[in-house]
Coordinates of C-alpha atoms in Angstrom, one line a residue:
M1 CA -43.7 5.8 -0.4
K2 CA -44.0 1.8 1.4
F3 CA -43.7 0.9 -2.1
I4 CA -41.0 2.3 -3.3
E5 CA -39.1 1.6 0.5
T6 CA -40.0 -1.7 0.4
I7 CA -37.6 -2.3 -3.6
H8 CA -34.4 0.2 -2.4
S9 CA -34.2 -2.5 0.8
R10 CA -34.3 -5.2 -2.1
L11 CA -31.2 -3.3 -4.2
V12 CA -29.7 -2.7 -0.9
W13 CA -30.0 -6.4 0.3
N14 CA -29.1 -8.0 -3.3
K15 CA -25.7 -5.5 -3.6
E16 CA -24.9 -7.2 0.0
Q17 CA -25.3 -10.3 -1.6
I18 CA -23.5 -10.2 -4.5
S19 CA -20.5 -9.0 -2.7
R20 CA -20.1 -11.4 0.4
L21 CA -20.6 -13.9 -3.6
R22 CA -18.1 -12.9 -4.8
I23 CA -15.5 -13.4 -2.5
E24 CA -17.4 -16.6 -1.5
L25 CA -16.2 -17.0 -5.2
L26 CA -12.8 -17.3 -4.6
T27 CA -12.9 -20.6 -2.9
S28 CA -16.0 -22.1 -4.3
D29 CA -15.8 -25.6 -5.9
T30 CA -18.8 -23.9 -7.4
P31 CA -18.2 -20.9 -9.0
L32 CA -20.3 -21.5 -11.9
A33 CA -23.1 -21.6 -10.1
I34 CA -22.2 -18.4 -7.7
V35 CA -21.5 -16.6 -10.8
K36 CA -25.1 -17.6 -11.6
L37 CA -26.5 -16.2 -9.0
I38 CA -24.1 -13.5 -8.8
Y39 CA -26.3 -13.0 -12.1
G40 CA -29.2 -13.3 -11.2
Y41 CA -29.7 -11.0 -7.9
E42 CA -27.9 -8.1 -10.9
Q43 CA -30.9 -8.8 -13.5
Q44 CA -32.9 -8.3 -10.3
N45 CA -31.3 -4.9 -9.7
L46 CA -31.7 -3.6 -12.6
A47 CA -35.4 -4.6 -13.3
L48 CA -34.8 -3.3 -9.9
S49 CA -34.1 0.3 -10.5
F50 CA -36.2 1.1 -14.0
V51 CA -38.9 0.5 -11.7
L52 CA -37.5 3.5 -9.2
E53 CA -37.1 5.3 -12.0
R54 CA -40.5 4.8 -13.5
A55 CA -42.0 5.5 -10.2
G56 CA -39.7 8.7 -9.9
E57 CA -41.2 10.5 -13.0

């Protein structure tokens, strides 16, 4: 269960970072870098969600 809790915690943290970065994107001088960070967090979330789904089976 600790494994699943850790993954879930990471998903929540990533989503918070994505929200923060989207706000920062509005005023950023380096929008491409922020878009790449957002993409990275979204890809991590896809992978983590897949692992959670498989662990639930």
